[in-house]
Structure formats: C-alpha cells, structure tokens
Amino acid sequence: MNQLTKDTHFMALRQAFDTNWPGPHADGVLLQNDNIKVVIHPEDGCRLTSFTAFNQELLRQWHPERRAFQYGSFPMIPWVGRMSGAQFNFNDHSYSMPANKPPFAMHGMACFAPWKILEHSSNYAEFEFTLEEPWPWRGRVIQQVSLESDALVLSLTIETDDEEFPAAAGWHPWFKKWCGNASEGTPEESLQLAFNADWQEKTGADELPDGKRIAPQPAPWDDTFGFSDNLSVTMTWPGKIQLIMTSDSKTLVVFDKQPDATCVEPLSGPPNGINTSPSLVSKGNPLTIVTRWQVAKL
C-alpha cells in the first residue's frame, strides 16, 4: 500500500468529504519562470496550492478551516465529481467506493494517499499515484506539470497494470473571483467567464446529469457543459489577468455559487460518467487528458 494510506486524515476522507484536513505542509514542489510560479504538494493530493501569473495569485488558498476539496487545484482520478450511489457497474459486476458524501462517492482518490515525485526541474515535474484498494484494479496515475513562457500545461494519464477497467480524469481548480491578495471587491473587478458550449447536461433530482442535453443556460452555474470540439474557456480578471483554458477533452463543469471562488473544471467526461460514459483503460491504451492555461497581463 502507499506509505501513509492508513494515516488518520487519509482514512477519514473516505468517510466524510468535509472532514478536518491538515492541508499542505513542507515547501512543496516549485516551478517558476519570469511570468508564472506554481507550487505543487504531492502529499496533499498532488494539488496545485498556488498558481501565480504576473505576480497575481489565481487560486483560492488553504487556511485551517478549509476542507480537502475546497482550495487549490486538485486532480480527480479515477472518477470525477459525484459517483451515483457510490458504486459503478462493469462487466456485469457491481463495485462500491467509499460514500464520503452519501449517497455519493466524491471526487476520486487523489487525496487518499500521497503521490510520489518522479522528476522535478525548474519548469517541469512528474508525479505518480498507485491505484489500489479501494479501487478494484491495480494501476497507476501520472500527473505532469510543465511551464511554457506564458502557459501552464497539465496532463493526467491513467494506466492499468493488467486488467481493463473504466475510468475518468480531470481537475478541480478553485479560481479566486478577485485575484492577487484580494478576497473581495466590486462586481466589475471580479472574474468573468466566456465559453461557447454546444450543450448543457440536464440535471436530475439527484444533482447528476440525466442523459438529456439542453441549450446552455445563463449563470449562476453548478452545471456540466459539452463541446463538439475541444473545450475553450476565457477567464478575465478585468484590468489584471486573462487566462485561456483549453483542453483536448469535451466536458466542462462550472461551479460559481460561492462568493469568493469559481470552479472551472476540464474533465474527460461528465460527473457519474464512470457509470454512463466511461473511458476504458487497458494495457497499451491509457486514458490521458491534457489542459493548457495560457495567461496574459492586461
């Protein structure tokens, strides 16, 4: 098993998604160039705890009252968002995951154990997570983080050691509504989103996509959007920073109903997609998702 899997906070997270959480410790892994600085904490779900562009912090920060899924930008593997009934079916078998937000299993396993650092330089880092209990199959996940002069590039790859299994992957970033040191400000200064989704997933009474597609609706959102081509989202902090998020994926979740931060999540498929539209991971056929966050100073 991963070295610290039995530590109290890792195990508690399997029982309750809002359990007390220790947050990052030590200094983290630093990537930096003239325009961008990123800090990743492999012991904290391989989370980006800081993403600074042109000296402006763009991610909501940890503090002692934060829970595991409330700050930074963390990967979601090997499922994303809510898993209905905390179980999924594959090849005529039913498998159960920890129902840490009953009746759901929330946000995957990235915070169930520390990740291993495989490689680290000033502008590139690579991390590994071992898929094992409570996941029914053995495999691994690789997260790569790299800097270009004006962009952050993230990738997740899920591999199996042997047997085929269903999976999904993506990121859950909390972008500050007012960047830099500000925790609040005027509406005119707050984060603005622009994207042209081809559809929105209709949500059922269980808060999950029900398989029907509707025309994209106006904000506020806690919703899943689909793109016929690769997704693109423009995020603007007026007068300060513009960030263009692109991805080879076609699914986007946006959650903007908290006062200080907005989630803009590139995903390989919709929440509960491990039941409704999973990607299949097999030997020689991994699941890989890539997102690029290009920044410009306004």
Short mmCIF file of C-alpha atoms in Angstrom, two decimals:
data_model
loop_
_atom_site.label_atom_id
_atom_site.label_comp_id
_atom_site.label_asym_id
_atom_site.label_seq_id
_atom_site.Cartn_x
_atom_site.Cartn_y
_atom_site.Cartn_z
CA MET A 1 0.00 0.00 0.00
CA ASN A 2 1.03 3.63 -0.30
CA GLN A 3 3.24 4.51 2.66
CA LEU A 4 0.79 6.76 4.50
CA THR A 5 -2.54 5.33 3.38
CA LYS A 6 -3.53 4.46 6.95
CA ASP A 7 -2.84 7.92 8.31
CA THR A 8 -5.88 9.34 10.06
CA HIS A 9 -6.71 12.15 7.65
CA PHE A 10 -6.47 9.98 4.55
CA MET A 11 -8.78 7.38 6.04
CA ALA A 12 -11.18 9.98 7.45
CA LEU A 13 -11.64 11.49 3.99
CA ARG A 14 -13.06 8.19 2.80
CA GLN A 15 -15.79 8.51 5.43
CA ALA A 16 -16.64 12.22 5.08
CA PHE A 17 -15.65 14.58 2.29
CA ASP A 18 -15.85 17.57 4.71
CA THR A 19 -13.68 16.03 7.41
CA ASN A 20 -10.99 18.20 9.01
CA TRP A 21 -8.00 18.35 6.68
CA PRO A 22 -4.39 19.27 7.53
CA GLY A 23 -3.66 21.00 4.22
CA PRO A 24 -0.22 21.28 2.63
CA HIS A 25 2.99 21.00 4.60
CA ALA A 26 6.68 21.45 3.84
CA ASP A 27 7.58 23.70 0.94
CA GLY A 28 6.02 21.85 -1.96
CA VAL A 29 7.48 21.48 -5.45
CA LEU A 30 8.17 24.85 -7.09
CA LEU A 31 8.11 25.53 -10.84
CA GLN A 32 8.90 29.07 -11.92
CA ASN A 33 9.78 31.29 -14.88
CA ASP A 34 9.64 35.05 -15.48
CA ASN A 35 5.83 35.13 -15.69
CA ILE A 36 4.44 32.12 -13.82
CA LYS A 37 5.01 30.40 -10.50
CA VAL A 38 3.37 27.12 -9.49
CA VAL A 39 3.59 25.18 -6.24
CA ILE A 40 2.50 21.51 -6.11
CA HIS A 41 2.14 19.47 -2.93
CA PRO A 42 2.34 15.73 -3.67
CA GLU A 43 1.37 14.85 -0.07
CA ASP A 44 -1.81 16.94 -0.44
CA GLY A 45 -3.46 15.13 -3.35
CA CYS A 46 -0.81 16.31 -5.82
CA ARG A 47 -2.62 19.63 -5.70
CA LEU A 48 -1.55 22.94 -7.16
CA THR A 49 -1.69 25.02 -3.99
CA SER A 50 -0.56 28.18 -5.78
CA PHE A 51 -0.71 29.42 -9.38
CA THR A 52 0.71 32.92 -9.73
CA ALA A 53 0.69 34.75 -13.05
CA PHE A 54 2.43 38.13 -13.33
CA ASN A 55 2.58 38.25 -9.51
CA GLN A 56 -1.18 37.70 -9.15
CA GLU A 57 -2.39 34.62 -7.24
CA LEU A 58 -5.23 32.98 -9.17
CA LEU A 59 -6.17 30.04 -6.90
CA ARG A 60 -8.10 30.05 -3.63
CA GLN A 61 -5.68 29.33 -0.81
CA TRP A 62 -5.76 26.87 2.06
CA HIS A 63 -6.39 28.02 5.61
CA PRO A 64 -7.17 25.91 8.71
CA GLU A 65 -10.93 26.00 8.13
CA ARG A 66 -10.65 24.64 4.58
CA ARG A 67 -11.59 21.05 3.81
CA ALA A 68 -9.82 18.74 1.34
CA PHE A 69 -11.91 19.73 -1.68
CA GLN A 70 -12.08 23.49 -1.06
CA TYR A 71 -8.82 25.04 -2.29
CA GLY A 72 -6.11 24.98 -4.91
CA SER A 73 -6.48 22.77 -7.97
CA PHE A 74 -6.54 19.02 -7.39
CA PRO A 75 -6.73 16.12 -9.85
CA MET A 76 -9.76 13.86 -9.83
CA ILE A 77 -8.94 10.21 -10.60
CA PRO A 78 -10.09 7.52 -11.42
CA TRP A 79 -13.58 9.09 -11.39
CA VAL A 80 -14.68 12.73 -11.42
CA GLY A 81 -17.28 14.56 -9.37
CA ARG A 82 -20.14 12.61 -7.83
CA MET A 83 -20.48 8.86 -8.36
CA SER A 84 -24.14 7.87 -8.08
CA GLY A 85 -24.85 5.57 -5.14
CA ALA A 86 -21.09 5.34 -4.53
CA GLN A 87 -20.98 2.39 -6.90
CA PHE A 88 -20.48 1.52 -10.55
CA ASN A 89 -21.06 -1.49 -12.76
CA PHE A 90 -18.58 -3.04 -15.15
CA ASN A 91 -18.67 -6.37 -16.98
CA ASP A 92 -21.77 -7.49 -15.06
CA HIS A 93 -20.18 -6.77 -11.66
CA SER A 94 -21.03 -4.01 -9.19
CA TYR A 95 -18.24 -2.23 -7.32
CA SER A 96 -18.58 0.07 -4.31
CA MET A 97 -16.45 3.08 -3.43
CA PRO A 98 -16.38 4.99 -0.11
CA ALA A 99 -19.60 7.04 0.17
CA ASN A 100 -17.94 10.12 1.63
CA LYS A 101 -20.91 12.33 0.73
CA PRO A 102 -23.85 9.90 0.93
CA PRO A 103 -25.24 8.77 -1.39
CA PHE A 104 -22.22 9.79 -3.46
CA ALA A 105 -18.54 8.95 -3.68
CA MET A 106 -16.93 12.32 -4.26
CA HIS A 107 -14.06 13.47 -6.47
CA GLY A 108 -11.96 10.33 -6.81
CA MET A 109 -8.94 9.04 -4.90
CA ALA A 110 -6.15 11.60 -5.41
CA CYS A 111 -6.37 12.64 -1.73
CA PHE A 112 -6.45 9.06 -0.41
CA ALA A 113 -2.64 8.86 -0.16
CA PRO A 114 0.48 10.88 -1.01
CA TRP A 115 1.89 10.92 -4.52
CA LYS A 116 5.48 10.08 -5.42
CA ILE A 117 7.77 12.61 -7.12
CA LEU A 118 9.30 11.05 -10.23
CA GLU A 119 11.03 14.07 -11.75
CA HIS A 120 11.49 17.74 -10.93
CA SER A 121 13.23 20.65 -12.64
CA SER A 122 12.64 24.40 -12.69
CA ASN A 123 9.89 24.13 -15.30
CA TYR A 124 8.72 20.51 -15.19
CA ALA A 125 7.56 17.98 -12.61
CA GLU A 126 6.12 14.49 -12.81
CA PHE A 127 4.25 12.61 -10.09
CA GLU A 128 2.87 9.08 -9.63
CA PHE A 129 -0.10 7.71 -7.71
CA THR A 130 -0.66 3.98 -7.26
CA LEU A 131 -4.18 2.74 -7.89
CA GLU A 132 -5.04 0.09 -5.34
CA GLU A 133 -7.59 -0.53 -2.55
CA PRO A 134 -10.39 0.55 -2.56
CA TRP A 135 -10.07 0.59 -6.37
CA PRO A 136 -10.73 -2.95 -7.66
CA TRP A 137 -7.80 -2.98 -10.11
CA ARG A 138 -4.14 -2.17 -9.86
CA GLY A 139 -2.72 0.60 -11.96
CA ARG A 140 -1.12 3.99 -11.73
CA VAL A 141 -1.74 7.65 -12.49
CA ILE A 142 0.89 10.07 -13.77
CA GLN A 143 0.43 13.81 -13.43
CA GLN A 144 2.79 16.01 -15.44
CA VAL A 145 3.10 19.74 -14.77
CA SER A 146 5.11 21.94 -17.12
CA LEU A 147 5.64 25.63 -17.75
CA GLU A 148 5.89 27.46 -21.03
CA SER A 149 6.81 31.15 -21.07
CA ASP A 150 3.14 32.17 -20.85
CA ALA A 151 1.29 28.95 -20.04
CA LEU A 152 0.85 26.11 -17.58
CA VAL A 153 0.30 22.67 -19.11
CA LEU A 154 -1.16 19.81 -17.06
CA SER A 155 -1.69 16.20 -18.05
CA LEU A 156 -3.13 13.14 -16.33
CA THR A 157 -2.58 9.59 -17.56
CA ILE A 158 -4.30 6.55 -16.06
CA GLU A 159 -2.73 3.15 -16.78
CA THR A 160 -3.61 -0.40 -15.77
CA ASP A 161 -1.12 -2.99 -14.57
CA ASP A 162 -3.11 -5.78 -16.16
CA GLU A 163 -6.91 -5.86 -16.46
CA GLU A 164 -9.15 -3.45 -18.32
CA PHE A 165 -11.21 -1.04 -16.22
CA PRO A 166 -13.43 2.06 -16.63
CA ALA A 167 -12.11 5.45 -15.59
CA ALA A 168 -12.38 9.22 -15.82
CA ALA A 169 -9.98 12.07 -15.04
CA GLY A 170 -9.84 15.83 -14.73
CA TRP A 171 -9.03 18.78 -12.47
CA HIS A 172 -10.98 20.73 -9.87
CA PRO A 173 -9.45 24.23 -9.68
CA TRP A 174 -10.82 26.92 -7.37
CA PHE A 175 -10.13 30.22 -9.15
CA LYS A 176 -10.29 33.33 -7.00
CA LYS A 177 -13.03 35.77 -8.01
CA TRP A 178 -10.63 38.62 -7.18
CA CYS A 179 -7.05 37.73 -8.00
CA GLY A 180 -3.90 38.64 -6.11
CA ASN A 181 -4.28 39.30 -2.39
CA ALA A 182 -7.89 40.47 -2.59
CA SER A 183 -10.57 38.28 -1.00
CA GLU A 184 -13.40 40.56 -2.13
CA GLY A 185 -14.02 43.54 -4.38
CA THR A 186 -16.55 45.10 -6.69
CA PRO A 187 -18.54 43.03 -9.20
CA GLU A 188 -16.85 44.95 -12.02
CA GLU A 189 -13.47 43.67 -10.85
CA SER A 190 -14.48 40.04 -10.36
CA LEU A 191 -13.70 37.05 -12.53
CA GLN A 192 -15.62 36.90 -15.82
CA LEU A 193 -16.13 33.67 -17.80
CA ALA A 194 -16.72 33.30 -21.52
CA PHE A 195 -17.22 29.99 -23.34
CA ASN A 196 -19.33 28.67 -26.20
CA ALA A 197 -20.54 25.26 -25.14
CA ASP A 198 -22.60 23.29 -27.62
CA TRP A 199 -24.90 21.93 -24.93
CA GLN A 200 -25.56 21.72 -21.22
CA GLU A 201 -26.28 18.45 -19.45
CA LYS A 202 -29.74 18.48 -17.90
CA THR A 203 -29.55 17.73 -14.17
CA GLY A 204 -31.87 15.31 -12.43
CA ALA A 205 -33.20 15.36 -8.88
CA ASP A 206 -30.01 13.61 -7.72
CA GLU A 207 -27.84 16.55 -8.91
CA LEU A 208 -26.31 14.42 -11.66
CA PRO A 209 -26.62 14.69 -15.46
CA ASP A 210 -29.70 12.70 -16.50
CA GLY A 211 -28.53 11.97 -20.06
CA LYS A 212 -30.54 14.74 -21.72
CA ARG A 213 -28.99 17.76 -23.40
CA ILE A 214 -30.38 21.30 -23.27
CA ALA A 215 -29.27 24.68 -24.58
CA PRO A 216 -26.63 26.31 -22.34
CA GLN A 217 -28.29 28.34 -19.61
CA PRO A 218 -27.07 31.62 -18.06
CA ALA A 219 -25.20 31.79 -14.74
CA PRO A 220 -25.20 31.09 -11.83
CA TRP A 221 -23.98 27.56 -12.52
CA ASP A 222 -23.37 24.24 -10.88
CA ASP A 223 -23.55 22.55 -14.24
CA THR A 224 -21.91 20.36 -16.86
CA PHE A 225 -21.31 21.60 -20.40
CA GLY A 226 -20.34 19.76 -23.57
CA PHE A 227 -18.32 20.76 -26.62
CA SER A 228 -18.41 19.19 -30.06
CA ASP A 229 -14.77 20.19 -30.46
CA ASN A 230 -12.15 20.65 -27.79
CA LEU A 231 -13.19 22.96 -24.99
CA SER A 232 -12.02 26.53 -24.56
CA VAL A 233 -12.82 28.97 -21.74
CA THR A 234 -11.66 32.57 -21.37
CA MET A 235 -11.30 33.80 -17.78
CA THR A 236 -10.78 37.51 -17.26
CA TRP A 237 -9.90 39.42 -14.12
CA PRO A 238 -10.61 42.92 -15.53
CA GLY A 239 -7.56 45.13 -15.81
CA LYS A 240 -5.25 42.43 -14.44
CA ILE A 241 -5.07 38.92 -15.97
CA GLN A 242 -6.64 36.92 -18.77
CA LEU A 243 -6.43 33.13 -18.73
CA ILE A 244 -7.45 30.98 -21.69
CA MET A 245 -8.09 27.38 -20.65
CA THR A 246 -8.09 24.82 -23.46
CA SER A 247 -8.23 21.05 -23.34
CA ASP A 248 -8.40 18.04 -25.61
CA SER A 249 -11.46 17.00 -23.60
CA LYS A 250 -15.07 17.92 -24.40
CA THR A 251 -16.58 18.19 -20.90
CA LEU A 252 -16.56 21.20 -18.60
CA VAL A 253 -18.06 21.66 -15.14
CA VAL A 254 -18.56 25.21 -13.83
CA PHE A 255 -19.50 25.96 -10.22
CA ASP A 256 -19.74 29.66 -9.39
CA LYS A 257 -22.14 29.74 -6.43
CA GLN A 258 -19.61 30.61 -3.74
CA PRO A 259 -18.81 34.26 -3.01
CA ASP A 260 -15.02 34.16 -3.36
CA ALA A 261 -14.13 31.45 -5.90
CA THR A 262 -15.31 29.75 -9.09
CA CYS A 263 -14.54 26.19 -10.21
CA VAL A 264 -13.80 25.70 -13.92
CA GLU A 265 -13.13 22.00 -14.41
CA PRO A 266 -11.85 20.31 -17.61
CA LEU A 267 -12.90 16.65 -17.47
CA SER A 268 -12.64 13.55 -19.63
CA GLY A 269 -16.39 13.01 -19.17
CA PRO A 270 -19.32 14.17 -17.05
CA PRO A 271 -19.85 13.51 -13.33
CA ASN A 272 -21.02 9.91 -12.85
CA GLY A 273 -19.60 9.23 -16.31
CA ILE A 274 -17.92 6.14 -14.91
CA ASN A 275 -21.45 4.70 -14.95
CA THR A 276 -22.87 6.44 -18.01
CA SER A 277 -19.98 7.02 -20.44
CA PRO A 278 -16.69 5.66 -19.09
CA SER A 279 -13.37 5.61 -20.86
CA LEU A 280 -11.84 2.13 -20.88
CA VAL A 281 -8.25 1.75 -19.75
CA SER A 282 -6.40 -1.32 -20.98
CA LYS A 283 -2.80 -2.41 -21.49
CA GLY A 284 -1.31 -0.14 -24.11
CA ASN A 285 -4.43 2.06 -24.11
CA PRO A 286 -4.25 4.52 -21.21
CA LEU A 287 -6.63 7.39 -20.55
CA THR A 288 -4.88 10.74 -21.00
CA ILE A 289 -6.30 14.24 -20.62
CA VAL A 290 -4.36 17.48 -21.16
CA THR A 291 -5.22 21.08 -20.34
CA ARG A 292 -3.30 24.28 -21.16
CA TRP A 293 -3.76 27.51 -19.21
CA GLN A 294 -2.35 30.43 -21.18
CA VAL A 295 -2.05 33.72 -19.31
CA ALA A 296 -1.65 37.33 -20.39
CA LYS A 297 -1.27 40.54 -18.42
CA LEU A 298 -3.98 43.12 -19.16
#
